[in-house]
């Protein structure tokens, strides 16, 4: 089972120093295709020693990569973007087999990952300078330099494995950091394609190192003294544990965590706009999207009409084999995740909410971790289904009386990741959006703009990714003051 070779069905090592090397540990991750419930491959669970090998490789590569300067690093990043884009279909097929996301979603998010890398390459000019600042004391000036923080540990979830990694990799590499990256245990196999892209783009050995594994591997990265910064995307619970570990070491950390975003539908909404955008904004990726607007706040005066519009879309979603182009909703990522979603559906019923549509396993799909897209009505903001992150295709509709009450309901949440406003009067919709306690708000659609910062408020995170703002956490500053020339 152990060798230095690699194929797309099995990972047999860790990618460090620009090549696959045999893993130290014997434990294997079993990767199950959620659409077939069959094992499709294995990956070694990186041990502490494997993580150390990867960190050592990153540490050796750091001085040259950091000294290369932003323009040279941007050139490598743009080549990596090209190589990732060239493999978008390979990434799409593998990720779909790993996590059940529809193949049209996984292929387009691979293209999106390439665009994010290319965007960070385009920012090289903004880093390419040291500046001299007067001190106010005769003759003394300060030279202010930006230096990479060091080796960065990048830990990611299974729902959008490649684009979430790109959101970290782009700014980290541009800043001059080298990295050790670990995907979720559900989705390690696409690392084979990523390593191919890294080699084809001639990313210098040791600059990007890849390990597979679960919580213990993630903890080994977080705790490693050679790792200077952590960037994490995942659940709020895991994020809190990582924040505590980083606080103990005084290690900087960026956290992109869970959410329970709301869509506030204003009373002047065009119901067709709501229909057209609901799938993407609220049920994207089988509902397993951190910023999905799963709380639907509908004006009481138009409640019945808008519930019908929503129910039409939810009921009409094409559920099935995620490898088919026309599929909109595939299986959930794992049996455990399906159980979690089914438990929430049962909880909603027991709390007194009504299942307006869905709520069961689709009868035509006896194999695979499928759950019908589900809409709850007769819900209220105190219910757990309206407060907790379900992370599946389950929407909760609630009426509100007026704009102020609607906004109060939006903000009555421990989370603050994202949100949406639907409305015809765009000025009013924007005024309302600005009252959301959330990092990202969409009007009539919910898309992430790579050039704008994305980051959760409240229990949804710490710091931001995307935009130029995402580079700063990978930098540290040094000022040298004297009679400088
Ligand atoms: P998870 O928190 O279980 O795991 C995420 C990653 O962290 C995995 O690689 C896991 O192995 C690792 N990990 C878990 N505990 C760890 C620990 N104590 N120390 C180090 N590493 C650890 O999350 P998941 O189930 O993979 O993903 C779903 C969650 O991610 C949802 O809550 C979702 O909202 C969130 N998410 C957030 C964003 C965002 O940008 N805010 C994006 C996608 C997903």
PDB file of N, CA, C and O in Angstrom, residues 231-280:
ATOM      1  N   UNK A 231      -4.416  29.943   9.248  1.00  0.00           N
ATOM      2  CA  UNK A 231      -5.645  30.411   8.591  1.00  0.00           C
ATOM      3  C   UNK A 231      -6.585  29.216   8.540  1.00  0.00           C
ATOM      4  O   UNK A 231      -6.258  28.167   7.975  1.00  0.00           O
ATOM      5  N   UNK A 232      -7.750  29.376   9.148  1.00  0.00           N
ATOM      6  CA  UNK A 232      -8.669  28.244   9.311  1.00  0.00           C
ATOM      7  C   UNK A 232     -10.042  28.594   8.756  1.00  0.00           C
ATOM      8  O   UNK A 232     -10.563  29.686   9.011  1.00  0.00           O
ATOM      9  N   UNK A 233     -10.640  27.669   8.029  1.00  0.00           N
ATOM     10  CA  UNK A 233     -12.063  27.759   7.688  1.00  0.00           C
ATOM     11  C   UNK A 233     -12.729  26.479   8.146  1.00  0.00           C
ATOM     12  O   UNK A 233     -12.253  25.379   7.844  1.00  0.00           O
ATOM     13  N   UNK A 234     -13.847  26.621   8.854  1.00  0.00           N
ATOM     14  CA  UNK A 234     -14.561  25.437   9.321  1.00  0.00           C
ATOM     15  C   UNK A 234     -15.620  25.838  10.331  1.00  0.00           C
ATOM     16  O   UNK A 234     -16.105  26.979  10.315  1.00  0.00           O
ATOM     17  N   UNK A 235     -15.959  24.915  11.207  1.00  0.00           N
ATOM     18  CA  UNK A 235     -17.053  25.161  12.138  1.00  0.00           C
ATOM     19  C   UNK A 235     -16.625  26.130  13.249  1.00  0.00           C
ATOM     20  O   UNK A 235     -15.435  26.235  13.582  1.00  0.00           O
ATOM     21  N   UNK A 236     -17.610  26.772  13.838  1.00  0.00           N
ATOM     22  CA  UNK A 236     -17.332  27.705  14.936  1.00  0.00           C
ATOM     23  C   UNK A 236     -16.708  26.961  16.123  1.00  0.00           C
ATOM     24  O   UNK A 236     -15.789  27.460  16.773  1.00  0.00           O
ATOM     25  N   UNK A 237     -17.190  25.740  16.357  1.00  0.00           N
ATOM     26  CA  UNK A 237     -16.665  24.962  17.486  1.00  0.00           C
ATOM     27  C   UNK A 237     -15.163  24.689  17.321  1.00  0.00           C
ATOM     28  O   UNK A 237     -14.371  24.915  18.240  1.00  0.00           O
ATOM     29  N   UNK A 238     -14.774  24.205  16.125  1.00  0.00           N
ATOM     30  CA  UNK A 238     -13.349  23.923  15.894  1.00  0.00           C
ATOM     31  C   UNK A 238     -12.552  25.225  15.901  1.00  0.00           C
ATOM     32  O   UNK A 238     -11.433  25.275  16.430  1.00  0.00           O
ATOM     33  N   UNK A 239     -13.134  26.282  15.350  1.00  0.00           N
ATOM     34  CA  UNK A 239     -12.450  27.572  15.309  1.00  0.00           C
ATOM     35  C   UNK A 239     -12.125  28.090  16.704  1.00  0.00           C
ATOM     36  O   UNK A 239     -11.056  28.644  16.950  1.00  0.00           O
ATOM     37  N   UNK A 240     -13.064  27.872  17.608  1.00  0.00           N
ATOM     38  CA  UNK A 240     -12.845  28.329  18.989  1.00  0.00           C
ATOM     39  C   UNK A 240     -11.661  27.567  19.596  1.00  0.00           C
ATOM     40  O   UNK A 240     -10.805  28.151  20.255  1.00  0.00           O
ATOM     41  N   UNK A 241     -11.616  26.235  19.362  1.00  0.00           N
ATOM     42  CA  UNK A 241     -10.509  25.435  19.917  1.00  0.00           C
ATOM     43  C   UNK A 241      -9.172  25.894  19.337  1.00  0.00           C
ATOM     44  O   UNK A 241      -8.172  25.994  20.041  1.00  0.00           O
ATOM     45  N   UNK A 242      -9.177  26.179  18.034  1.00  0.00           N
ATOM     46  CA  UNK A 242      -7.936  26.617  17.383  1.00  0.00           C
ATOM     47  C   UNK A 242      -7.528  27.990  17.906  1.00  0.00           C
ATOM     48  O   UNK A 242      -6.349  28.255  18.156  1.00  0.00           O
ATOM     49  N   UNK A 243      -8.523  28.862  18.120  1.00  0.00           N
ATOM     50  CA  UNK A 243      -8.209  30.198  18.653  1.00  0.00           C
ATOM     51  C   UNK A 243      -7.553  30.084  20.027  1.00  0.00           C
ATOM     52  O   UNK A 243      -6.600  30.805  20.340  1.00  0.00           O
ATOM     53  N   UNK A 244      -8.050  29.154  20.852  1.00  0.00           N
ATOM     54  CA  UNK A 244      -7.475  28.965  22.193  1.00  0.00           C
ATOM     55  C   UNK A 244      -6.031  28.477  22.069  1.00  0.00           C
ATOM     56  O   UNK A 244      -5.114  28.990  22.730  1.00  0.00           O
ATOM     57  N   UNK A 245      -5.816  27.498  21.167  1.00  0.00           N
ATOM     58  CA  UNK A 245      -4.460  26.968  20.986  1.00  0.00           C
ATOM     59  C   UNK A 245      -3.528  28.071  20.482  1.00  0.00           C
ATOM     60  O   UNK A 245      -2.370  28.164  20.915  1.00  0.00           O
ATOM     61  N   UNK A 246      -4.008  28.891  19.583  1.00  0.00           N
ATOM     62  CA  UNK A 246      -3.171  29.973  19.039  1.00  0.00           C
ATOM     63  C   UNK A 246      -2.911  31.042  20.105  1.00  0.00           C
ATOM     64  O   UNK A 246      -1.818  31.603  20.180  1.00  0.00           O
ATOM     65  N   UNK A 247      -3.916  31.299  20.943  1.00  0.00           N
ATOM     66  CA  UNK A 247      -3.731  32.302  21.992  1.00  0.00           C
ATOM     67  C   UNK A 247      -2.621  31.863  22.943  1.00  0.00           C
ATOM     68  O   UNK A 247      -1.770  32.663  23.341  1.00  0.00           O
ATOM     69  N   UNK A 248      -2.627  30.565  23.252  1.00  0.00           N
ATOM     70  CA  UNK A 248      -1.589  30.041  24.160  1.00  0.00           C
ATOM     71  C   UNK A 248      -0.190  30.308  23.594  1.00  0.00           C
ATOM     72  O   UNK A 248       0.748  30.599  24.306  1.00  0.00           O
ATOM     73  N   UNK A 249      -0.071  30.193  22.273  1.00  0.00           N
ATOM     74  CA  UNK A 249       1.244  30.373  21.639  1.00  0.00           C
ATOM     75  C   UNK A 249       1.458  31.806  21.144  1.00  0.00           C
ATOM     76  O   UNK A 249       2.471  32.097  20.520  1.00  0.00           O
ATOM     77  N   UNK A 250       0.452  32.662  21.346  1.00  0.00           N
ATOM     78  CA  UNK A 250       0.450  34.020  20.764  1.00  0.00           C
ATOM     79  C   UNK A 250       0.747  33.951  19.262  1.00  0.00           C
ATOM     80  O   UNK A 250       1.618  34.648  18.742  1.00  0.00           O
ATOM     81  N   UNK A 251       0.015  33.050  18.588  1.00  0.00           N
ATOM     82  CA  UNK A 251       0.204  32.831  17.146  1.00  0.00           C
ATOM     83  C   UNK A 251      -0.964  33.496  16.426  1.00  0.00           C
ATOM     84  O   UNK A 251      -2.125  33.249  16.787  1.00  0.00           O
ATOM     85  N   UNK A 252      -0.702  34.360  15.455  1.00  0.00           N
ATOM     86  CA  UNK A 252      -1.832  34.992  14.766  1.00  0.00           C
ATOM     87  C   UNK A 252      -2.709  33.980  14.054  1.00  0.00           C
ATOM     88  O   UNK A 252      -2.216  32.968  13.531  1.00  0.00           O
ATOM     89  N   UNK A 253      -4.012  34.260  14.024  1.00  0.00           N
ATOM     90  CA  UNK A 253      -4.955  33.304  13.439  1.00  0.00           C
ATOM     91  C   UNK A 253      -6.078  34.049  12.722  1.00  0.00           C
ATOM     92  O   UNK A 253      -6.530  35.097  13.190  1.00  0.00           O
ATOM     93  N   UNK A 254      -6.466  33.530  11.572  1.00  0.00           N
ATOM     94  CA  UNK A 254      -7.638  34.027  10.855  1.00  0.00           C
ATOM     95  C   UNK A 254      -8.679  32.918  10.885  1.00  0.00           C
ATOM     96  O   UNK A 254      -8.343  31.754  10.616  1.00  0.00           O
ATOM     97  N   UNK A 255      -9.925  33.272  11.213  1.00  0.00           N
ATOM     98  CA  UNK A 255     -10.964  32.248  11.340  1.00  0.00           C
ATOM     99  C   UNK A 255     -12.157  32.604  10.450  1.00  0.00           C
ATOM    100  O   UNK A 255     -12.723  33.689  10.582  1.00  0.00           O
ATOM    101  N   UNK A 256     -12.528  31.705   9.559  1.00  0.00           N
ATOM    102  CA  UNK A 256     -13.761  31.835   8.762  1.00  0.00           C
ATOM    103  C   UNK A 256     -14.678  30.717   9.223  1.00  0.00           C
ATOM    104  O   UNK A 256     -14.402  29.545   8.956  1.00  0.00           O
ATOM    105  N   UNK A 257     -15.761  31.061   9.916  1.00  0.00           N
ATOM    106  CA  UNK A 257     -16.515  30.024  10.640  1.00  0.00           C
ATOM    107  C   UNK A 257     -17.955  29.876  10.133  1.00  0.00           C
ATOM    108  O   UNK A 257     -18.278  30.266   9.029  1.00  0.00           O
ATOM    109  N   UNK A 258     -18.791  29.344  10.966  1.00  0.00           N
ATOM    110  CA  UNK A 258     -20.158  28.999  10.564  1.00  0.00           C
ATOM    111  C   UNK A 258     -21.084  30.193  10.453  1.00  0.00           C
ATOM    112  O   UNK A 258     -20.705  31.331  10.755  1.00  0.00           O
ATOM    113  N   UNK A 259     -22.302  29.929  10.025  1.00  0.00           N
ATOM    114  CA  UNK A 259     -23.266  31.020   9.857  1.00  0.00           C
ATOM    115  C   UNK A 259     -24.696  30.524   9.885  1.00  0.00           C
ATOM    116  O   UNK A 259     -24.968  29.304   9.915  1.00  0.00           O
ATOM    117  N   UNK A 260     -25.611  31.473   9.943  1.00  0.00           N
ATOM    118  CA  UNK A 260     -27.042  31.189   9.825  1.00  0.00           C
ATOM    119  C   UNK A 260     -27.624  32.435   9.178  1.00  0.00           C
ATOM    120  O   UNK A 260     -28.356  33.217   9.810  1.00  0.00           O
ATOM    121  N   UNK A 261     -27.231  32.641   7.942  1.00  0.00           N
ATOM    122  CA  UNK A 261     -27.520  33.930   7.309  1.00  0.00           C
ATOM    123  C   UNK A 261     -28.998  34.057   6.974  1.00  0.00           C
ATOM    124  O   UNK A 261     -29.695  33.070   6.740  1.00  0.00           O
ATOM    125  N   UNK A 262     -29.445  35.314   6.951  1.00  0.00           N
ATOM    126  CA  UNK A 262     -30.852  35.597   6.672  1.00  0.00           C
ATOM    127  C   UNK A 262     -30.991  36.286   5.324  1.00  0.00           C
ATOM    128  O   UNK A 262     -30.133  37.066   4.919  1.00  0.00           O
ATOM    129  N   UNK A 263     -32.104  35.995   4.653  1.00  0.00           N
ATOM    130  CA  UNK A 263     -32.523  36.785   3.497  1.00  0.00           C
ATOM    131  C   UNK A 263     -33.726  37.585   3.952  1.00  0.00           C
ATOM    132  O   UNK A 263     -34.750  37.007   4.341  1.00  0.00           O
ATOM    133  N   UNK A 264     -33.598  38.916   3.935  1.00  0.00           N
ATOM    134  CA  UNK A 264     -34.722  39.778   4.296  1.00  0.00           C
ATOM    135  C   UNK A 264     -35.415  40.184   2.993  1.00  0.00           C
ATOM    136  O   UNK A 264     -34.847  40.905   2.166  1.00  0.00           O
ATOM    137  N   UNK A 265     -36.620  39.660   2.823  1.00  0.00           N
ATOM    138  CA  UNK A 265     -37.364  39.904   1.582  1.00  0.00           C
ATOM    139  C   UNK A 265     -38.267  41.108   1.824  1.00  0.00           C
ATOM    140  O   UNK A 265     -39.178  41.039   2.664  1.00  0.00           O
ATOM    141  N   UNK A 266     -38.006  42.217   1.130  1.00  0.00           N
ATOM    142  CA  UNK A 266     -38.785  43.439   1.371  1.00  0.00           C
ATOM    143  C   UNK A 266     -40.131  43.361   0.662  1.00  0.00           C
ATOM    144  O   UNK A 266     -40.320  42.570  -0.286  1.00  0.00           O
ATOM    145  N   UNK A 267     -41.059  44.223   1.123  1.00  0.00           N
ATOM    146  CA  UNK A 267     -42.442  44.069   0.625  1.00  0.00           C
ATOM    147  C   UNK A 267     -42.615  44.487  -0.829  1.00  0.00           C
ATOM    148  O   UNK A 267     -43.641  44.191  -1.438  1.00  0.00           O
ATOM    149  N   UNK A 268     -41.576  45.145  -1.420  1.00  0.00           N
ATOM    150  CA  UNK A 268     -41.695  45.504  -2.841  1.00  0.00           C
ATOM    151  C   UNK A 268     -40.984  44.488  -3.740  1.00  0.00           C
ATOM    152  O   UNK A 268     -40.714  44.770  -4.910  1.00  0.00           O
ATOM    153  N   UNK A 269     -40.655  43.320  -3.186  1.00  0.00           N
ATOM    154  CA  UNK A 269     -39.884  42.347  -3.985  1.00  0.00           C
ATOM    155  C   UNK A 269     -40.655  41.895  -5.221  1.00  0.00           C
ATOM    156  O   UNK A 269     -41.889  41.760  -5.196  1.00  0.00           O
ATOM    157  N   UNK A 270     -39.902  41.657  -6.282  1.00  0.00           N
ATOM    158  CA  UNK A 270     -40.447  40.994  -7.461  1.00  0.00           C
ATOM    159  C   UNK A 270     -40.291  39.484  -7.202  1.00  0.00           C
ATOM    160  O   UNK A 270     -39.163  38.980  -7.103  1.00  0.00           O
ATOM    161  N   UNK A 271     -41.413  38.787  -7.069  1.00  0.00           N
ATOM    162  CA  UNK A 271     -41.341  37.359  -6.682  1.00  0.00           C
ATOM    163  C   UNK A 271     -40.515  36.543  -7.684  1.00  0.00           C
ATOM    164  O   UNK A 271     -39.895  35.540  -7.317  1.00  0.00           O
ATOM    165  N   UNK A 272     -40.450  37.003  -8.940  1.00  0.00           N
ATOM    166  CA  UNK A 272     -39.644  36.270  -9.927  1.00  0.00           C
ATOM    167  C   UNK A 272     -38.144  36.395  -9.627  1.00  0.00           C
ATOM    168  O   UNK A 272     -37.367  35.474  -9.902  1.00  0.00           O
ATOM    169  N   UNK A 273     -37.744  37.540  -9.086  1.00  0.00           N
ATOM    170  CA  UNK A 273     -36.327  37.712  -8.726  1.00  0.00           C
ATOM    171  C   UNK A 273     -35.986  36.761  -7.571  1.00  0.00           C
ATOM    172  O   UNK A 273     -34.935  36.116  -7.555  1.00  0.00           O
ATOM    173  N   UNK A 274     -36.909  36.663  -6.628  1.00  0.00           N
ATOM    174  CA  UNK A 274     -36.707  35.726  -5.518  1.00  0.00           C
ATOM    175  C   UNK A 274     -36.597  34.293  -6.056  1.00  0.00           C
ATOM    176  O   UNK A 274     -35.662  33.564  -5.719  1.00  0.00           O
ATOM    177  N   UNK A 275     -37.510  33.922  -6.931  1.00  0.00           N
ATOM    178  CA  UNK A 275     -37.497  32.572  -7.520  1.00  0.00           C
ATOM    179  C   UNK A 275     -36.170  32.311  -8.239  1.00  0.00           C
ATOM    180  O   UNK A 275     -35.570  31.250  -8.101  1.00  0.00           O
ATOM    181  N   UNK A 276     -35.723  33.293  -9.003  1.00  0.00           N
ATOM    182  CA  UNK A 276     -34.541  33.093  -9.852  1.00  0.00           C
ATOM    183  C   UNK A 276     -33.258  32.953  -9.036  1.00  0.00           C
ATOM    184  O   UNK A 276     -32.302  32.328  -9.483  1.00  0.00           O
ATOM    185  N   UNK A 277     -33.220  33.553  -7.844  1.00  0.00           N
ATOM    186  CA  UNK A 277     -31.963  33.579  -7.082  1.00  0.00           C
ATOM    187  C   UNK A 277     -31.919  32.643  -5.883  1.00  0.00           C
ATOM    188  O   UNK A 277     -30.872  32.455  -5.279  1.00  0.00           O
ATOM    189  N   UNK A 278     -33.051  32.072  -5.546  1.00  0.00           N
ATOM    190  CA  UNK A 278     -33.128  31.301  -4.304  1.00  0.00           C
ATOM    191  C   UNK A 278     -32.178  30.086  -4.283  1.00  0.00           C
ATOM    192  O   UNK A 278     -31.488  29.840  -3.292  1.00  0.00           O
ATOM    193  N   UNK A 279     -32.140  29.339  -5.388  1.00  0.00           N
ATOM    194  CA  UNK A 279     -31.290  28.138  -5.413  1.00  0.00           C
ATOM    195  C   UNK A 279     -29.847  28.499  -5.082  1.00  0.00           C
ATOM    196  O   UNK A 279     -29.212  27.890  -4.234  1.00  0.00           O
ATOM    197  N   UNK A 280     -29.334  29.493  -5.795  1.00  0.00           N
ATOM    198  CA  UNK A 280     -27.930  29.870  -5.648  1.00  0.00           C
ATOM    199  C   UNK A 280     -27.657  30.467  -4.256  1.00  0.00           C
ATOM    200  O   UNK A 280     -26.655  30.170  -3.614  1.00  0.00           O
TER     201      UNK A 280
END
